[in-house]
Amino acid sequence: MANAVGLLAGYALDRLLGDPRRWHPVAGFGQAAGALERRLYRPDRTAGAAFTALAVGGPVLLGVAATAASRHRPVIRAVLVAAGTWTVLGGRTLRHEATVMGRTLRDGDLPAARRRLGHLCGRDPSTLGESELARATVESVAENTSDAVVAPLVWGAVAGLPGLLGYRAANTLDAMVGHRSARYARFGTPAARLDDLLNLVPSRLTGLLTVAVAPVANGDRERAWRVWRRDRNDHPSPNAGQCEAAMAGALDVRLGGRNVYFGRSEVRPFLGDGPRPEARHLKRAARISGAVGLAALGLAAAYPLTVGRLASAVGRRGLTAVVGRRQSTVAAGRRGPVAPIGRGSLPTVVAGQGSGR
C-alpha cells in the first residue's frame, strides 16, 4: 500500500510541478557518474562494466537501505517512494518541450526551434527544416514516454524505491556513455545493454498503451495496432521501435529516415504510412504521451496490491515450506539413521512407534 500511495503522489507532483529547476538529484548523479568515469575510463568493456556496476549499484543500495529503514513505517515509506518517483519521472517536462516546439514551428521561428531541439535529443539541428524538426520531436516524445514515464513506474511497482533509483541511474548512464562514438564504442556497451534489458518490458507496454489511447488524439486504434505489429521490429534499437511505430500509427505519420548527429549520421527504416510530421502533430503527440502515462500509473499503482501481494504470499509460503523441510531433515538426523527394511526382514521400530501393523 505504501508503494502504491508513493507512486500516485510522486506522479501527481511531476504532473503539477515538473522537474526541479535547480539542484535536480539526477543532475547531481550525472556529475558524480562523470567523476567516476574519469577515474575508471579505459577503452574496453571490462572497465565499462565496473563503471556501470558501481554507478548503478550505489543508488540501488541507497534504495535498499531506505526501504529497510522504513519497513515498519508505512508513512515514511510512502514519502520516500513519492520523492523518488517525482525525482525520476519526466513526463511534464517532455510534454512541455513538445508543446513549445510545436508553437515555435507554427510561428515560423526555425532558429529558435533548432536551439530548442537540444532539450529533447542529441541530433545536429543546424540544417533541419520544419518537417525534420517535427519528426525528431515526435520520435523523442514516443521513446521518452517509455524512458521517462512508463519504465520508472514499472520498476517502481516491481521493486519499489530501489527499482526507481536503479532504473534512473542506468538510463542516465546510457545517455552519458551508451551512444556510439570513438570514446564509448566499448566502454559504454555495458551501460547500453543494461538500459536495453531494463526497457524490454516497458517499451512494449508503452507501444500497447499508445495503441489503446490513440483516440484521445483523434487517432485510429486499428491503424496504430497494424503499424505497430508490422514496423516495431524494423528499428535498430530493440526498444525504441516499439514506441515510435505505435506513435506513427496513432498520428498517421511516417517516422524514420536519415538522422544527423554531431560527427556521424544514421539511416533508420521508415515507420508508418502517412506523411511526414508537421507542427500540428506535436500537440497530439504530447496528448498521447500524457494519456499513456496515466494508464501506466494505474497499472503500476495496482501492481503492489494485486500481483505483487500474490507473489509475496507465494514466496513466503515457499520459504516456509523450505524451512519446514529443512527443520524436519535436521530433526530426523538428530534421531539417528533409519535402518532400511529389506525383503523378508521385520519392521523396524522408529522413534517410539509400535512395530505392529
GROMACS .gro file of C-alpha atoms in nm:
model
  357
    1MET     CA    1   0.000   0.000   0.000
    2ALA     CA    2   0.283   0.243   0.086
    3ASN     CA    3   0.449   0.185  -0.252
    4ALA     CA    4   0.120   0.237  -0.437
    5VAL     CA    5   0.046   0.560  -0.250
    6GLY     CA    6   0.401   0.680  -0.310
    7LEU     CA    7   0.379   0.618  -0.684
    8LEU     CA    8   0.048   0.807  -0.706
    9ALA     CA    9   0.179   1.100  -0.503
   10GLY     CA   10   0.507   1.118  -0.696
   11TYR     CA   11   0.327   1.115  -1.029
   12ALA     CA   12   0.096   1.393  -0.907
   13LEU     CA   13   0.399   1.603  -0.806
   14ASP     CA   14   0.555   1.559  -1.150
   15ARG     CA   15   0.226   1.643  -1.317
   16LEU     CA   16   0.187   1.961  -1.112
   17LEU     CA   17   0.545   2.082  -1.070
   18GLY     CA   18   0.760   1.910  -1.330
   19ASP     CA   19   1.135   1.878  -1.284
   20PRO     CA   20   1.308   2.096  -1.023
   21ARG     CA   21   1.482   2.384  -1.198
   22ARG     CA   22   1.777   2.378  -0.960
   23TRP     CA   23   1.951   2.108  -0.758
   24HIS     CA   24   1.795   1.825  -0.953
   25PRO     CA   25   1.909   1.493  -0.800
   26VAL     CA   26   1.951   1.332  -1.144
   27ALA     CA   27   2.185   1.614  -1.248
   28GLY     CA   28   2.383   1.558  -0.929
   29PHE     CA   29   2.403   1.187  -1.006
   30GLY     CA   30   2.528   1.270  -1.355
   31GLN     CA   31   2.808   1.482  -1.213
   32ALA     CA   32   2.909   1.206  -0.973
   33ALA     CA   33   2.899   0.948  -1.252
   34GLY     CA   34   3.112   1.175  -1.470
   35ALA     CA   35   3.375   1.199  -1.196
   36LEU     CA   36   3.370   0.819  -1.156
   37GLU     CA   37   3.408   0.775  -1.532
   38ARG     CA   38   3.719   0.993  -1.538
   39ARG     CA   39   3.878   0.768  -1.277
   40LEU     CA   40   3.780   0.433  -1.430
   41TYR     CA   41   3.782   0.500  -1.803
   42ARG     CA   42   3.968   0.262  -2.029
   43PRO     CA   43   3.865   0.179  -2.386
   44ASP     CA   44   3.738  -0.171  -2.303
   45ARG     CA   45   3.419  -0.336  -2.182
   46THR     CA   46   3.563  -0.462  -1.853
   47ALA     CA   47   3.620  -0.106  -1.734
   48GLY     CA   48   3.276  -0.012  -1.865
   49ALA     CA   49   3.117  -0.299  -1.673
   50ALA     CA   50   3.290  -0.194  -1.349
   51PHE     CA   51   3.180   0.165  -1.403
   52THR     CA   52   2.821   0.059  -1.469
   53ALA     CA   53   2.809  -0.175  -1.168
   54LEU     CA   54   2.938   0.093  -0.929
   55ALA     CA   55   2.729   0.378  -1.072
   56VAL     CA   56   2.405   0.179  -1.070
   57GLY     CA   57   2.479  -0.025  -0.758
   58GLY     CA   58   2.520   0.285  -0.541
   59PRO     CA   59   2.165   0.419  -0.593
   60VAL     CA   60   2.021   0.067  -0.564
   61LEU     CA   61   2.193   0.011  -0.228
   62LEU     CA   62   2.071   0.351  -0.112
   63GLY     CA   63   1.717   0.250  -0.205
   64VAL     CA   64   1.754  -0.085  -0.029
   65ALA     CA   65   1.879   0.084   0.289
   66ALA     CA   66   1.595   0.336   0.286
   67THR     CA   67   1.342   0.058   0.225
   68ALA     CA   68   1.479  -0.150   0.514
   69ALA     CA   69   1.480   0.150   0.747
   70SER     CA   70   1.114   0.223   0.668
   71ARG     CA   71   0.997  -0.137   0.682
   72HIS     CA   72   0.758  -0.079   0.973
   73ARG     CA   73   0.690   0.287   0.894
   74PRO     CA   74   0.446   0.294   0.603
   75VAL     CA   75   0.404   0.673   0.605
   76ILE     CA   76   0.778   0.728   0.577
   77ARG     CA   77   0.796   0.459   0.308
   78ALA     CA   78   0.522   0.633   0.107
   79VAL     CA   79   0.700   0.968   0.140
   80LEU     CA   80   1.031   0.819   0.022
   81VAL     CA   81   0.869   0.647  -0.277
   82ALA     CA   82   0.683   0.967  -0.366
   83ALA     CA   83   1.005   1.169  -0.356
   84GLY     CA   84   1.185   0.905  -0.563
   85THR     CA   85   0.905   0.890  -0.818
   86TRP     CA   86   0.898   1.268  -0.856
   87THR     CA   87   1.275   1.270  -0.897
   88VAL     CA   88   1.291   1.012  -1.175
   89LEU     CA   89   0.980   1.100  -1.377
   90GLY     CA   90   0.997   1.349  -1.663
   91GLY     CA   91   0.651   1.342  -1.816
   92ARG     CA   92   0.553   1.706  -1.763
   93THR     CA   93   0.885   1.836  -1.898
   94LEU     CA   94   0.859   1.608  -2.201
   95ARG     CA   95   0.510   1.729  -2.289
   96HIS     CA   96   0.610   2.091  -2.227
   97GLU     CA   97   0.904   2.067  -2.466
   98ALA     CA   98   0.685   1.914  -2.738
   99THR     CA   99   0.426   2.189  -2.695
  100VAL     CA  100   0.687   2.467  -2.707
  101MET     CA  101   0.846   2.314  -3.016
  102GLY     CA  102   0.509   2.298  -3.188
  103ARG     CA  103   0.433   2.661  -3.107
  104THR     CA  104   0.777   2.773  -3.225
  105LEU     CA  105   0.740   2.589  -3.555
  106ARG     CA  106   0.394   2.733  -3.612
  107ASP     CA  107   0.541   3.079  -3.561
  108GLY     CA  108   0.799   3.002  -3.829
  109ASP     CA  109   1.096   3.066  -3.597
  110LEU     CA  110   1.332   2.794  -3.721
  111PRO     CA  111   1.644   2.926  -3.540
  112ALA     CA  112   1.462   2.910  -3.205
  113ALA     CA  113   1.324   2.564  -3.288
  114ARG     CA  114   1.673   2.439  -3.372
  115ARG     CA  115   1.805   2.568  -3.042
  116ARG     CA  116   1.516   2.401  -2.863
  117LEU     CA  117   1.577   2.056  -3.011
  118GLY     CA  118   1.873   2.001  -2.778
  119HIS     CA  119   1.626   1.975  -2.490
  120LEU     CA  120   1.483   1.658  -2.649
  121CYS     CA  121   1.757   1.471  -2.834
  122GLY     CA  122   2.120   1.485  -2.946
  123ARG     CA  123   2.073   1.538  -3.320
  124ASP     CA  124   2.251   1.816  -3.507
  125PRO     CA  125   1.971   2.066  -3.580
  126SER     CA  126   2.174   2.315  -3.786
  127THR     CA  127   2.033   2.207  -4.123
  128LEU     CA  128   1.690   2.073  -4.020
  129GLY     CA  129   1.370   2.224  -4.155
  130GLU     CA  130   1.021   2.218  -4.005
  131SER     CA  131   0.939   1.862  -4.107
  132GLU     CA  132   1.263   1.713  -3.974
  133LEU     CA  133   1.240   1.911  -3.650
  134ALA     CA  134   0.884   1.790  -3.607
  135ARG     CA  135   0.988   1.432  -3.682
  136ALA     CA  136   1.272   1.445  -3.430
  137THR     CA  137   1.029   1.578  -3.168
  138VAL     CA  138   0.766   1.310  -3.230
  139GLU     CA  139   1.027   1.034  -3.216
  140SER     CA  140   1.175   1.175  -2.896
  141VAL     CA  141   0.833   1.206  -2.733
  142ALA     CA  142   0.748   0.848  -2.829
  143GLU     CA  143   1.072   0.698  -2.697
  144ASN     CA  144   1.096   0.913  -2.385
  145THR     CA  145   0.738   0.835  -2.288
  146SER     CA  146   0.881   0.492  -2.216
  147ASP     CA  147   1.217   0.603  -2.075
  148ALA     CA  148   1.094   0.893  -1.859
  149VAL     CA  149   0.744   0.779  -1.759
  150VAL     CA  150   0.641   0.417  -1.817
  151ALA     CA  151   0.969   0.243  -1.731
  152PRO     CA  152   1.022   0.424  -1.398
  153LEU     CA  153   0.664   0.344  -1.297
  154VAL     CA  154   0.708  -0.022  -1.394
  155TRP     CA  155   1.029  -0.062  -1.194
  156GLY     CA  156   0.887   0.135  -0.905
  157ALA     CA  157   0.589  -0.101  -0.894
  158VAL     CA  158   0.802  -0.414  -0.917
  159ALA     CA  159   1.095  -0.317  -0.694
  160GLY     CA  160   0.990  -0.006  -0.501
  161LEU     CA  161   1.246   0.263  -0.425
  162PRO     CA  162   1.550   0.053  -0.533
  163GLY     CA  163   1.379  -0.007  -0.867
  164LEU     CA  164   1.309   0.363  -0.920
  165LEU     CA  165   1.662   0.474  -0.838
  166GLY     CA  166   1.835   0.187  -1.015
  167TYR     CA  167   1.640   0.233  -1.336
  168ARG     CA  168   1.703   0.608  -1.350
  169ALA     CA  169   2.074   0.554  -1.284
  170ALA     CA  170   2.101   0.300  -1.568
  171ASN     CA  171   1.904   0.518  -1.807
  172THR     CA  172   2.118   0.822  -1.724
  173LEU     CA  173   2.438   0.625  -1.784
  174ASP     CA  174   2.306   0.516  -2.123
  175ALA     CA  175   2.254   0.881  -2.216
  176MET     CA  176   2.605   0.965  -2.097
  177VAL     CA  177   2.817   0.682  -2.236
  178GLY     CA  178   2.583   0.447  -2.422
  179HIS     CA  179   2.588   0.627  -2.756
  180ARG     CA  180   2.815   0.519  -3.039
  181SER     CA  181   3.135   0.722  -3.056
  182ALA     CA  182   3.507   0.659  -3.070
  183ARG     CA  183   3.539   0.707  -2.695
  184TYR     CA  184   3.245   0.494  -2.585
  185ALA     CA  185   3.239   0.224  -2.854
  186ARG     CA  186   3.345  -0.038  -2.597
  187PHE     CA  187   3.340   0.137  -2.260
  188GLY     CA  188   2.973   0.234  -2.299
  189THR     CA  189   2.849  -0.106  -2.416
  190PRO     CA  190   2.763  -0.249  -2.069
  191ALA     CA  191   2.557   0.060  -1.980
  192ALA     CA  192   2.375   0.047  -2.314
  193ARG     CA  193   2.299  -0.324  -2.278
  194LEU     CA  194   2.171  -0.280  -1.923
  195ASP     CA  195   1.941   0.000  -2.034
  196ASP     CA  196   1.815  -0.217  -2.321
  197LEU     CA  197   1.740  -0.501  -2.079
  198LEU     CA  198   1.556  -0.281  -1.829
  199ASN     CA  199   1.341  -0.131  -2.105
  200LEU     CA  200   1.237  -0.453  -2.279
  201VAL     CA  201   0.903  -0.480  -2.099
  202PRO     CA  202   0.830  -0.107  -2.051
  203SER     CA  203   0.884  -0.022  -2.417
  204ARG     CA  204   0.641  -0.289  -2.533
  205LEU     CA  205   0.391  -0.180  -2.271
  206THR     CA  206   0.431   0.177  -2.399
  207GLY     CA  207   0.358   0.062  -2.752
  208LEU     CA  208   0.044  -0.125  -2.647
  209LEU     CA  209  -0.079   0.166  -2.434
  210THR     CA  210  -0.015   0.408  -2.723
  211VAL     CA  211  -0.235   0.193  -2.943
  212ALA     CA  212  -0.503   0.180  -2.672
  213VAL     CA  213  -0.517   0.557  -2.612
  214ALA     CA  214  -0.480   0.667  -2.977
  215PRO     CA  215  -0.840   0.801  -2.990
  216VAL     CA  216  -0.760   1.071  -2.729
  217ALA     CA  217  -0.566   1.249  -3.006
  218ASN     CA  218  -0.813   1.165  -3.284
  219GLY     CA  219  -0.605   0.865  -3.383
  220ASP     CA  220  -0.725   0.535  -3.519
  221ARG     CA  221  -0.667   0.243  -3.285
  222GLU     CA  222  -0.682  -0.021  -3.559
  223ARG     CA  223  -0.428   0.164  -3.775
  224ALA     CA  224  -0.197   0.211  -3.477
  225TRP     CA  225  -0.220  -0.161  -3.399
  226ARG     CA  226  -0.146  -0.258  -3.759
  227VAL     CA  227   0.156  -0.027  -3.791
  228TRP     CA  228   0.290  -0.131  -3.450
  229ARG     CA  229   0.274  -0.501  -3.533
  230ARG     CA  230   0.428  -0.452  -3.879
  231ASP     CA  231   0.707  -0.198  -3.812
  232ARG     CA  232   0.805  -0.225  -3.445
  233ASN     CA  233   1.097  -0.465  -3.504
  234ASP     CA  234   1.243  -0.276  -3.802
  235HIS     CA  235   1.418  -0.020  -3.582
  236PRO     CA  236   1.784  -0.096  -3.494
  237SER     CA  237   1.704  -0.042  -3.125
  238PRO     CA  238   1.527  -0.335  -2.956
  239ASN     CA  239   1.303  -0.089  -2.771
  240ALA     CA  240   1.271   0.247  -2.949
  241GLY     CA  241   1.088   0.094  -3.246
  242GLN     CA  242   0.813  -0.037  -3.016
  243CYS     CA  243   0.723   0.317  -2.909
  244GLU     CA  244   0.789   0.500  -3.237
  245ALA     CA  245   0.593   0.257  -3.455
  246ALA     CA  246   0.287   0.283  -3.230
  247MET     CA  247   0.310   0.664  -3.228
  248ALA     CA  248   0.348   0.673  -3.607
  249GLY     CA  249   0.031   0.467  -3.645
  250ALA     CA  250  -0.160   0.669  -3.386
  251LEU     CA  251  -0.074   1.001  -3.556
  252ASP     CA  252  -0.087   0.857  -3.911
  253VAL     CA  253   0.259   0.991  -3.996
  254ARG     CA  254   0.581   0.841  -4.129
  255LEU     CA  255   0.882   0.840  -3.898
  256GLY     CA  256   1.239   0.729  -3.960
  257GLY     CA  257   1.493   0.832  -4.221
  258ARG     CA  258   1.837   0.991  -4.200
  259ASN     CA  259   1.941   1.123  -3.860
  260VAL     CA  260   2.245   1.351  -3.841
  261TYR     CA  261   2.433   1.367  -3.513
  262PHE     CA  262   2.745   1.564  -3.433
  263GLY     CA  263   3.012   1.386  -3.635
  264ARG     CA  264   2.806   1.092  -3.763
  265SER     CA  265   2.481   1.003  -3.935
  266GLU     CA  266   2.246   0.704  -3.931
  267VAL     CA  267   1.975   0.591  -4.169
  268ARG     CA  268   1.670   0.445  -3.994
  269PRO     CA  269   1.391   0.244  -4.163
  270PHE     CA  270   1.058   0.415  -4.219
  271LEU     CA  271   0.783   0.353  -3.965
  272GLY     CA  272   0.422   0.422  -4.060
  273ASP     CA  273   0.244   0.505  -4.384
  274GLY     CA  274   0.135   0.868  -4.357
  275PRO     CA  275   0.303   1.199  -4.446
  276ARG     CA  276   0.598   1.347  -4.264
  277PRO     CA  277   0.513   1.507  -3.927
  278GLU     CA  278   0.432   1.877  -3.907
  279ALA     CA  279   0.398   2.127  -3.624
  280ARG     CA  280   0.031   2.036  -3.584
  281HIS     CA  281   0.120   1.680  -3.485
  282LEU     CA  282   0.326   1.776  -3.181
  283LYS     CA  283   0.035   1.873  -2.959
  284ARG     CA  284  -0.134   1.543  -3.041
  285ALA     CA  285   0.185   1.352  -2.960
  286ALA     CA  286   0.204   1.527  -2.622
  287ARG     CA  287  -0.160   1.438  -2.553
  288ILE     CA  288  -0.095   1.072  -2.630
  289SER     CA  289   0.214   1.076  -2.406
  290GLY     CA  290   0.009   1.212  -2.117
  291ALA     CA  291  -0.264   0.951  -2.163
  292VAL     CA  292  -0.008   0.670  -2.176
  293GLY     CA  293   0.145   0.797  -1.853
  294LEU     CA  294  -0.191   0.795  -1.674
  295ALA     CA  295  -0.266   0.443  -1.795
  296ALA     CA  296   0.077   0.322  -1.684
  297LEU     CA  297   0.025   0.487  -1.345
  298GLY     CA  298  -0.299   0.294  -1.296
  299LEU     CA  299  -0.125  -0.035  -1.372
  300ALA     CA  300   0.176   0.050  -1.155
  301ALA     CA  301  -0.035   0.154  -0.855
  302ALA     CA  302  -0.248  -0.161  -0.884
  303TYR     CA  303   0.052  -0.396  -0.910
  304PRO     CA  304   0.168  -0.385  -0.543
  305LEU     CA  305  -0.189  -0.452  -0.429
  306THR     CA  306  -0.257  -0.738  -0.670
  307VAL     CA  307   0.023  -0.925  -0.847
  308GLY     CA  308   0.288  -0.802  -0.605
  309ARG     CA  309   0.090  -0.915  -0.299
  310LEU     CA  310   0.019  -1.253  -0.459
  311ALA     CA  311   0.386  -1.300  -0.547
  312SER     CA  312   0.487  -1.211  -0.190
  313ALA     CA  313   0.237  -1.458  -0.047
  314VAL     CA  314   0.359  -1.736  -0.276
  315GLY     CA  315   0.720  -1.653  -0.190
  316ARG     CA  316   0.653  -1.661   0.183
  317ARG     CA  317   0.467  -1.991   0.152
  318GLY     CA  318   0.753  -2.141  -0.048
  319LEU     CA  319   1.010  -2.016   0.203
  320THR     CA  320   0.806  -2.158   0.491
  321ALA     CA  321   0.787  -2.495   0.316
  322VAL     CA  322   1.162  -2.500   0.251
  323VAL     CA  323   1.241  -2.407   0.611
  324GLY     CA  324   0.994  -2.669   0.737
  325ARG     CA  325   1.153  -2.944   0.526
  326ARG     CA  326   1.499  -2.840   0.642
  327GLN     CA  327   1.393  -2.849   1.008
  328SER     CA  328   1.236  -3.191   0.958
  329THR     CA  329   1.556  -3.318   0.800
  330VAL     CA  330   1.768  -3.183   1.084
  331ALA     CA  331   1.535  -3.340   1.343
  332ALA     CA  332   1.544  -3.675   1.168
  333GLY     CA  333   1.922  -3.658   1.159
  334ARG     CA  334   1.936  -3.597   1.532
  335ARG     CA  335   1.719  -3.908   1.597
  336GLY     CA  336   1.966  -4.121   1.409
  337PRO     CA  337   1.953  -4.312   1.079
  338VAL     CA  338   1.661  -4.533   0.997
  339ALA     CA  339   1.751  -4.887   0.902
  340PRO     CA  340   1.616  -4.992   0.564
  341ILE     CA  341   1.360  -5.268   0.552
  342GLY     CA  342   1.486  -5.542   0.333
  343ARG     CA  343   1.291  -5.819   0.174
  344GLY     CA  344   1.191  -6.068   0.441
  345SER     CA  345   1.305  -5.851   0.730
  346LEU     CA  346   1.094  -5.745   1.024
  347PRO     CA  347   0.956  -5.387   1.053
  348THR     CA  348   1.195  -5.158   1.240
  349VAL     CA  349   1.083  -4.968   1.546
  350VAL     CA  350   1.145  -4.596   1.486
  351ALA     CA  351   1.121  -4.314   1.739
  352GLY     CA  352   0.897  -4.497   1.983
  353GLN     CA  353   0.643  -4.610   1.724
  354GLY     CA  354   0.484  -4.952   1.764
  355SER     CA  355   0.603  -5.234   1.547
  356GLY     CA  356   0.261  -5.376   1.474
  357ARG     CA  357   0.068  -5.310   1.156
   0.00000   0.00000   0.00000
